[in-house]
Amino acid sequence: MSEVRWEKIRPRDMERKIKELPVVYVPFGSLEWHGYHNPLGLDTIKARALCLRSAEKYGGIVTPATYWPIGGMPHPWTVRMSEDLIHNLAVAIFQQMAHVGFKVVIALTGHYGIEQVYHIKKSALEVMYQTGLSIYALPEYEVAADEGYRGDHAAKWETSLTQYLFPDLVDMNEAESADKQMDGVGGEDPRVHASKELGEKTTNIIIERLGIVANRLANETSARERSAFISASDTHCRIINKYSWGCMGNENYWRGVTALWKGNYGEAGGAFNELERTMR
């Protein structure tokens, strides 16, 4: 299997790979409490693993992961950085991706705090308006929302993904007894609903769809196509900034998210605009 980890690629191979497909995956995450049963770096190792698998199968390069997050759980062993710091870091990373010659960035955050999601998307927009990069910035659940995955915290979905990707790092024996509420877990109870099988199915969906997006953006060469992508992404980001978590209870939000990764940019913008009309 061809090496896709930037730090392990020699210069001539990097030059060849960029000529073949000028796509780079940039994983973001956190160091944060994810229940007693999951590793503290779950968000980050999950995001990079998904990026690596997608790049290995569909092409592209993967950068080292960024563990520093905006926000986090009010629990031990959780690191929190300022919004300005992480926003500026993301801008600098994306600018450097343009500098070295990539045309497309898949910026995948495994940490779902709304501030983190917003600033990764906002920084992507800033750099797209300044350079020729196309940047798809997202939490991984956006490409699997139509399958029921709409984000959780150390619950059914995240635990399932980690059980599949890193089975040696999950210990369900560490989870509290079934008659007790789990500490720092948000979503469907992983003791009941999580499984390695669900993790495998969801992983395969995510890596395939990330690969579809990466290759489509790399081949969308017209100014009109790129402008439509940026416009829909800008509307998405504005909706998150305006309504925070509230927008995610509206089905138009998820219609827009799904249309965006599918490349139906007009439909995505229309769904987000309809959401805004219904939430006034």
mmCIF file of C-alpha atoms in Angstrom:
data_model
loop_
_atom_site.group_PDB
_atom_site.id
_atom_site.type_symbol
_atom_site.label_atom_id
_atom_site.label_comp_id
_atom_site.label_asym_id
_atom_site.label_seq_id
_atom_site.Cartn_x
_atom_site.Cartn_y
_atom_site.Cartn_z
ATOM 1 C CA MET A 1 0.000 0.000 0.000
ATOM 2 C CA SER A 2 1.358 3.417 -0.953
ATOM 3 C CA GLU A 3 2.411 5.650 1.952
ATOM 4 C CA VAL A 4 0.061 8.606 2.530
ATOM 5 C CA ARG A 5 1.471 10.009 5.799
ATOM 6 C CA TRP A 6 3.195 13.291 4.905
ATOM 7 C CA GLU A 7 5.905 12.826 7.516
ATOM 8 C CA LYS A 8 6.987 9.490 6.011
ATOM 9 C CA ILE A 9 7.033 10.437 2.311
ATOM 10 C CA ARG A 10 10.244 11.280 0.455
ATOM 11 C CA PRO A 11 10.328 14.423 -1.767
ATOM 12 C CA ARG A 12 10.162 12.713 -5.180
ATOM 13 C CA ASP A 13 7.205 10.597 -4.057
ATOM 14 C CA MET A 14 5.446 13.679 -2.662
ATOM 15 C CA GLU A 15 5.904 15.499 -5.969
ATOM 16 C CA ARG A 16 4.480 12.544 -7.875
ATOM 17 C CA LYS A 17 1.505 12.177 -5.539
ATOM 18 C CA ILE A 18 0.568 15.857 -5.768
ATOM 19 C CA LYS A 19 0.656 15.664 -9.564
ATOM 20 C CA GLU A 20 -1.612 12.607 -9.457
ATOM 21 C CA LEU A 21 -4.138 14.124 -7.042
ATOM 22 C CA PRO A 22 -3.421 17.466 -5.296
ATOM 23 C CA VAL A 23 -5.524 16.632 -2.204
ATOM 24 C CA VAL A 24 -4.425 16.829 1.428
ATOM 25 C CA TYR A 25 -6.361 15.678 4.499
ATOM 26 C CA VAL A 26 -5.908 17.746 7.671
ATOM 27 C CA PRO A 27 -7.291 16.091 10.848
ATOM 28 C CA PHE A 28 -8.261 18.137 13.924
ATOM 29 C CA GLY A 29 -9.322 16.797 17.311
ATOM 30 C CA SER A 30 -8.891 17.202 21.056
ATOM 31 C CA LEU A 31 -7.536 15.790 24.283
ATOM 32 C CA GLU A 32 -10.789 15.377 26.179
ATOM 33 C CA TRP A 33 -12.744 13.142 28.510
ATOM 34 C CA HIS A 34 -14.794 10.555 26.588
ATOM 35 C CA GLY A 35 -16.169 8.494 29.429
ATOM 36 C CA TYR A 36 -14.185 5.933 31.387
ATOM 37 C CA HIS A 37 -14.312 3.483 28.497
ATOM 38 C CA ASN A 38 -12.694 5.535 25.719
ATOM 39 C CA PRO A 39 -9.223 7.065 25.241
ATOM 40 C CA LEU A 40 -8.701 10.769 25.942
ATOM 41 C CA GLY A 41 -7.467 11.370 22.403
ATOM 42 C CA LEU A 42 -10.499 9.726 20.777
ATOM 43 C CA ASP A 43 -11.472 12.733 18.641
ATOM 44 C CA THR A 44 -8.033 13.120 17.125
ATOM 45 C CA ILE A 45 -7.034 9.521 16.528
ATOM 46 C CA LYS A 46 -10.480 8.861 15.056
ATOM 47 C CA ALA A 47 -10.211 11.804 12.653
ATOM 48 C CA ARG A 48 -6.726 10.871 11.479
ATOM 49 C CA ALA A 49 -7.630 7.206 11.064
ATOM 50 C CA LEU A 50 -10.577 8.152 8.849
ATOM 51 C CA CYS A 51 -8.372 10.500 6.817
ATOM 52 C CA LEU A 52 -5.683 7.837 6.397
ATOM 53 C CA ARG A 53 -8.141 5.211 5.222
ATOM 54 C CA SER A 54 -9.783 7.571 2.763
ATOM 55 C CA ALA A 55 -6.433 8.724 1.340
ATOM 56 C CA GLU A 56 -5.161 5.150 1.055
ATOM 57 C CA LYS A 57 -8.224 4.112 -0.915
ATOM 58 C CA TYR A 58 -9.024 7.232 -2.959
ATOM 59 C CA GLY A 59 -5.763 9.195 -3.112
ATOM 60 C CA GLY A 60 -4.278 12.144 -1.298
ATOM 61 C CA ILE A 61 -1.830 12.952 1.491
ATOM 62 C CA VAL A 62 -2.530 13.179 5.258
ATOM 63 C CA THR A 63 -0.900 15.691 7.598
ATOM 64 C CA PRO A 64 -0.098 14.965 11.246
ATOM 65 C CA ALA A 65 -3.106 15.581 13.479
ATOM 66 C CA THR A 66 -3.771 18.684 15.567
ATOM 67 C CA TYR A 67 -4.801 17.743 19.113
ATOM 68 C CA TRP A 68 -5.480 21.257 20.426
ATOM 69 C CA PRO A 69 -9.230 22.080 20.562
ATOM 70 C CA ILE A 70 -11.623 24.894 21.241
ATOM 71 C CA GLY A 71 -13.655 23.998 24.324
ATOM 72 C CA GLY A 72 -14.192 20.623 25.910
ATOM 73 C CA MET A 73 -15.944 18.706 28.636
ATOM 74 C CA PRO A 74 -15.789 20.018 32.250
ATOM 75 C CA HIS A 75 -13.937 16.869 33.279
ATOM 76 C CA PRO A 76 -10.353 15.920 34.154
ATOM 77 C CA TRP A 77 -7.639 15.556 31.523
ATOM 78 C CA THR A 78 -9.416 17.898 29.110
ATOM 79 C CA VAL A 79 -7.406 20.579 27.276
ATOM 80 C CA ARG A 80 -9.056 23.818 26.136
ATOM 81 C CA MET A 81 -7.568 26.485 23.882
ATOM 82 C CA SER A 82 -8.906 29.907 22.895
ATOM 83 C CA GLU A 83 -11.060 30.413 19.820
ATOM 84 C CA ASP A 84 -8.646 32.966 18.367
ATOM 85 C CA LEU A 85 -5.654 30.657 18.769
ATOM 86 C CA ILE A 86 -7.260 27.682 17.018
ATOM 87 C CA HIS A 87 -8.855 29.853 14.341
ATOM 88 C CA ASN A 88 -5.497 31.432 13.511
ATOM 89 C CA LEU A 89 -3.764 28.058 13.613
ATOM 90 C CA ALA A 90 -6.244 26.608 11.128
ATOM 91 C CA VAL A 91 -5.843 29.630 8.840
ATOM 92 C CA ALA A 92 -2.060 29.236 8.931
ATOM 93 C CA ILE A 93 -2.262 25.492 8.198
ATOM 94 C CA PHE A 94 -4.581 26.027 5.241
ATOM 95 C CA GLN A 95 -2.426 28.831 3.858
ATOM 96 C CA GLN A 96 0.601 26.542 3.980
ATOM 97 C CA MET A 97 -1.301 23.834 2.132
ATOM 98 C CA ALA A 98 -1.821 26.323 -0.699
ATOM 99 C CA HIS A 99 1.824 27.392 -0.486
ATOM 100 C CA VAL A 100 3.209 23.882 -1.018
ATOM 101 C CA GLY A 101 0.957 23.184 -3.986
ATOM 102 C CA PHE A 102 -2.222 21.424 -2.936
ATOM 103 C CA LYS A 103 -5.513 22.366 -4.603
ATOM 104 C CA VAL A 104 -7.973 20.662 -2.223
ATOM 105 C CA VAL A 105 -8.032 20.313 1.571
ATOM 106 C CA ILE A 106 -10.300 17.948 3.492
ATOM 107 C CA ALA A 107 -10.284 19.449 7.002
ATOM 108 C CA LEU A 108 -11.822 16.834 9.277
ATOM 109 C CA THR A 109 -12.535 17.634 12.907
ATOM 110 C CA GLY A 110 -13.318 14.729 15.209
ATOM 111 C CA HIS A 111 -14.114 17.214 17.998
ATOM 112 C CA TYR A 112 -17.683 18.500 17.687
ATOM 113 C CA GLY A 113 -17.877 21.480 20.017
ATOM 114 C CA ILE A 114 -19.911 24.026 18.076
ATOM 115 C CA GLU A 115 -17.170 26.645 18.432
ATOM 116 C CA GLN A 116 -14.639 24.212 16.997
ATOM 117 C CA VAL A 117 -16.864 23.298 14.054
ATOM 118 C CA TYR A 118 -17.616 26.961 13.348
ATOM 119 C CA HIS A 119 -14.021 28.147 13.448
ATOM 120 C CA ILE A 120 -12.664 25.333 11.293
ATOM 121 C CA LYS A 121 -15.297 26.187 8.701
ATOM 122 C CA LYS A 122 -14.776 29.956 9.073
ATOM 123 C CA SER A 123 -11.003 29.706 8.733
ATOM 124 C CA ALA A 124 -11.474 27.532 5.636
ATOM 125 C CA LEU A 125 -13.656 30.209 4.076
ATOM 126 C CA GLU A 126 -11.126 32.939 4.827
ATOM 127 C CA VAL A 127 -8.388 31.023 3.032
ATOM 128 C CA MET A 128 -10.615 30.061 0.099
ATOM 129 C CA TYR A 129 -11.380 33.739 -0.464
ATOM 130 C CA GLN A 130 -7.619 34.496 -0.426
ATOM 131 C CA THR A 131 -6.245 31.572 -2.454
ATOM 132 C CA GLY A 132 -7.171 29.029 -5.101
ATOM 133 C CA LEU A 133 -7.726 26.262 -2.537
ATOM 134 C CA SER A 134 -11.019 24.439 -2.189
ATOM 135 C CA ILE A 135 -11.450 23.398 1.454
ATOM 136 C CA TYR A 136 -14.158 21.057 2.680
ATOM 137 C CA ALA A 137 -14.208 21.556 6.457
ATOM 138 C CA LEU A 138 -16.463 19.287 8.513
ATOM 139 C CA PRO A 139 -16.999 16.992 11.481
ATOM 140 C CA GLU A 140 -17.100 13.457 10.111
ATOM 141 C CA TYR A 141 -20.782 12.942 10.865
ATOM 142 C CA GLU A 142 -21.778 15.417 8.136
ATOM 143 C CA VAL A 143 -21.102 12.827 5.445
ATOM 144 C CA ALA A 144 -23.074 10.160 7.329
ATOM 145 C CA ALA A 145 -25.992 12.228 8.622
ATOM 146 C CA ASP A 146 -28.425 10.510 6.253
ATOM 147 C CA GLU A 147 -27.424 7.212 7.889
ATOM 148 C CA GLY A 148 -28.461 8.493 11.320
ATOM 149 C CA TYR A 149 -25.053 9.688 12.534
ATOM 150 C CA ARG A 150 -25.503 13.286 13.642
ATOM 151 C CA GLY A 151 -22.808 13.461 16.270
ATOM 152 C CA ASP A 152 -22.654 12.367 19.893
ATOM 153 C CA HIS A 153 -20.067 12.355 22.653
ATOM 154 C CA ALA A 154 -18.517 9.016 23.632
ATOM 155 C CA ALA A 155 -21.899 7.381 23.075
ATOM 156 C CA LYS A 156 -23.266 5.000 20.436
ATOM 157 C CA TRP A 157 -21.514 6.421 17.369
ATOM 158 C CA GLU A 158 -18.136 7.562 18.661
ATOM 159 C CA THR A 159 -17.706 4.440 20.740
ATOM 160 C CA SER A 160 -18.627 2.228 17.767
ATOM 161 C CA LEU A 161 -16.124 3.972 15.519
ATOM 162 C CA THR A 162 -13.383 3.576 18.124
ATOM 163 C CA GLN A 163 -14.279 -0.067 18.774
ATOM 164 C CA TYR A 164 -13.693 -0.723 15.084
ATOM 165 C CA LEU A 165 -10.712 1.575 14.437
ATOM 166 C CA PHE A 166 -8.888 1.000 17.741
ATOM 167 C CA PRO A 167 -10.389 -2.054 19.461
ATOM 168 C CA ASP A 168 -7.514 -2.255 21.936
ATOM 169 C CA LEU A 169 -8.254 1.265 23.228
ATOM 170 C CA VAL A 170 -11.895 0.717 24.246
ATOM 171 C CA ASP A 171 -12.723 -1.091 27.475
ATOM 172 C CA MET A 172 -16.440 -1.424 28.086
ATOM 173 C CA ASN A 173 -15.650 -2.986 31.450
ATOM 174 C CA GLU A 174 -14.657 0.515 32.511
ATOM 175 C CA ALA A 175 -18.151 1.827 31.767
ATOM 176 C CA GLU A 176 -20.379 2.309 34.767
ATOM 177 C CA SER A 177 -22.966 -0.311 35.614
ATOM 178 C CA ALA A 178 -26.115 -0.369 33.515
ATOM 179 C CA ASP A 179 -28.270 1.142 36.273
ATOM 180 C CA LYS A 180 -26.116 4.281 36.503
ATOM 181 C CA GLN A 181 -25.921 7.279 34.187
ATOM 182 C CA MET A 182 -22.576 7.434 32.413
ATOM 183 C CA ASP A 183 -20.382 10.407 33.299
ATOM 184 C CA GLY A 184 -19.494 12.711 30.408
ATOM 185 C CA VAL A 185 -21.314 10.701 27.748
ATOM 186 C CA GLY A 186 -23.895 12.352 25.497
ATOM 187 C CA GLY A 187 -26.167 10.380 23.202
ATOM 188 C CA GLU A 188 -27.507 6.855 22.992
ATOM 189 C CA ASP A 189 -26.081 4.570 25.659
ATOM 190 C CA PRO A 190 -22.989 2.841 24.213
ATOM 191 C CA ARG A 191 -23.426 -0.082 26.608
ATOM 192 C CA VAL A 192 -26.624 -0.899 24.731
ATOM 193 C CA HIS A 193 -26.173 0.526 21.236
ATOM 194 C CA ALA A 194 -22.465 0.602 20.358
ATOM 195 C CA SER A 195 -20.840 -2.192 18.368
ATOM 196 C CA LYS A 196 -17.766 -2.874 16.290
ATOM 197 C CA GLU A 197 -20.082 -3.810 13.406
ATOM 198 C CA LEU A 198 -21.745 -0.382 13.442
ATOM 199 C CA GLY A 199 -18.313 1.199 13.621
ATOM 200 C CA GLU A 200 -17.123 -0.704 10.566
ATOM 201 C CA LYS A 201 -20.221 0.179 8.541
ATOM 202 C CA THR A 202 -20.019 3.850 9.483
ATOM 203 C CA THR A 203 -16.275 4.023 8.839
ATOM 204 C CA ASN A 204 -16.710 2.630 5.343
ATOM 205 C CA ILE A 205 -19.444 5.152 4.574
ATOM 206 C CA ILE A 206 -17.356 8.070 5.826
ATOM 207 C CA ILE A 207 -14.128 7.181 4.032
ATOM 208 C CA GLU A 208 -15.942 6.537 0.748
ATOM 209 C CA ARG A 209 -17.789 9.839 0.869
ATOM 210 C CA LEU A 210 -14.709 11.819 1.872
ATOM 211 C CA GLY A 211 -12.966 10.284 -1.134
ATOM 212 C CA ILE A 212 -15.876 11.218 -3.395
ATOM 213 C CA VAL A 213 -15.769 14.827 -2.203
ATOM 214 C CA ALA A 214 -11.977 15.061 -2.466
ATOM 215 C CA ASN A 215 -11.896 13.778 -6.042
ATOM 216 C CA ARG A 216 -14.864 15.882 -7.124
ATOM 217 C CA LEU A 217 -13.349 19.089 -5.764
ATOM 218 C CA ALA A 218 -10.019 18.256 -7.386
ATOM 219 C CA ASN A 219 -11.805 17.906 -10.736
ATOM 220 C CA GLU A 220 -14.112 20.919 -10.380
ATOM 221 C CA THR A 221 -11.913 23.245 -12.348
ATOM 222 C CA SER A 222 -14.345 25.958 -13.438
ATOM 223 C CA ALA A 223 -14.658 29.207 -11.543
ATOM 224 C CA ARG A 224 -18.441 28.785 -11.480
ATOM 225 C CA GLU A 225 -18.255 25.370 -9.780
ATOM 226 C CA ARG A 226 -15.812 26.580 -7.157
ATOM 227 C CA SER A 227 -17.848 29.723 -6.528
ATOM 228 C CA ALA A 228 -20.994 27.656 -5.969
ATOM 229 C CA PHE A 229 -19.151 25.416 -3.479
ATOM 230 C CA ILE A 230 -17.805 28.398 -1.543
ATOM 231 C CA SER A 231 -21.202 30.116 -1.508
ATOM 232 C CA ALA A 232 -22.968 27.045 -0.084
ATOM 233 C CA SER A 233 -20.161 26.555 2.468
ATOM 234 C CA ASP A 234 -20.419 30.217 3.498
ATOM 235 C CA THR A 235 -24.172 29.929 4.038
ATOM 236 C CA HIS A 236 -23.645 26.774 6.102
ATOM 237 C CA CYS A 237 -21.078 28.518 8.287
ATOM 238 C CA ARG A 238 -23.327 31.549 8.763
ATOM 239 C CA ILE A 239 -26.210 29.328 9.888
ATOM 240 C CA ILE A 240 -24.019 27.645 12.511
ATOM 241 C CA ASN A 241 -22.797 31.001 13.794
ATOM 242 C CA LYS A 242 -26.319 32.406 13.979
ATOM 243 C CA TYR A 243 -28.213 29.485 15.494
ATOM 244 C CA SER A 244 -25.520 27.351 17.151
ATOM 245 C CA TRP A 245 -26.865 23.917 18.207
ATOM 246 C CA GLY A 246 -30.442 25.096 17.562
ATOM 247 C CA CYS A 247 -30.133 24.692 13.803
ATOM 248 C CA MET A 248 -29.434 20.971 14.157
ATOM 249 C CA GLY A 249 -32.966 20.256 15.304
ATOM 250 C CA ASN A 250 -34.253 21.407 11.914
ATOM 251 C CA GLU A 251 -34.368 18.817 9.115
ATOM 252 C CA ASN A 252 -33.497 21.505 6.560
ATOM 253 C CA TYR A 253 -30.103 21.704 8.212
ATOM 254 C CA TRP A 254 -29.419 18.047 7.516
ATOM 255 C CA ARG A 255 -30.807 18.309 3.994
ATOM 256 C CA GLY A 256 -28.331 21.107 3.367
ATOM 257 C CA VAL A 257 -25.421 19.191 4.911
ATOM 258 C CA THR A 258 -26.150 16.130 2.771
ATOM 259 C CA ALA A 259 -26.623 18.130 -0.419
ATOM 260 C CA LEU A 260 -23.307 19.898 0.182
ATOM 261 C CA TRP A 261 -21.170 16.759 0.327
ATOM 262 C CA LYS A 262 -23.023 15.359 -2.669
ATOM 263 C CA GLY A 263 -22.064 18.436 -4.681
ATOM 264 C CA ASN A 264 -25.615 19.754 -5.036
ATOM 265 C CA TYR A 265 -24.609 23.259 -4.033
ATOM 266 C CA GLY A 266 -27.774 25.061 -5.085
ATOM 267 C CA GLU A 267 -29.896 22.564 -3.151
ATOM 268 C CA ALA A 268 -27.648 22.957 -0.103
ATOM 269 C CA GLY A 269 -27.926 26.735 -0.125
ATOM 270 C CA GLY A 270 -31.692 26.505 -0.600
ATOM 271 C CA ALA A 271 -32.080 24.154 2.373
ATOM 272 C CA PHE A 272 -30.007 26.413 4.633
ATOM 273 C CA ASN A 273 -31.981 29.469 3.524
ATOM 274 C CA GLU A 274 -35.262 27.639 4.172
ATOM 275 C CA LEU A 275 -33.992 26.748 7.651
ATOM 276 C CA GLU A 276 -33.343 30.414 8.298
ATOM 277 C CA ARG A 277 -36.840 31.370 7.193
ATOM 278 C CA THR A 278 -38.444 28.775 9.477
ATOM 279 C CA MET A 279 -36.330 29.803 12.490
ATOM 280 C CA ARG A 280 -37.093 33.532 12.378
#
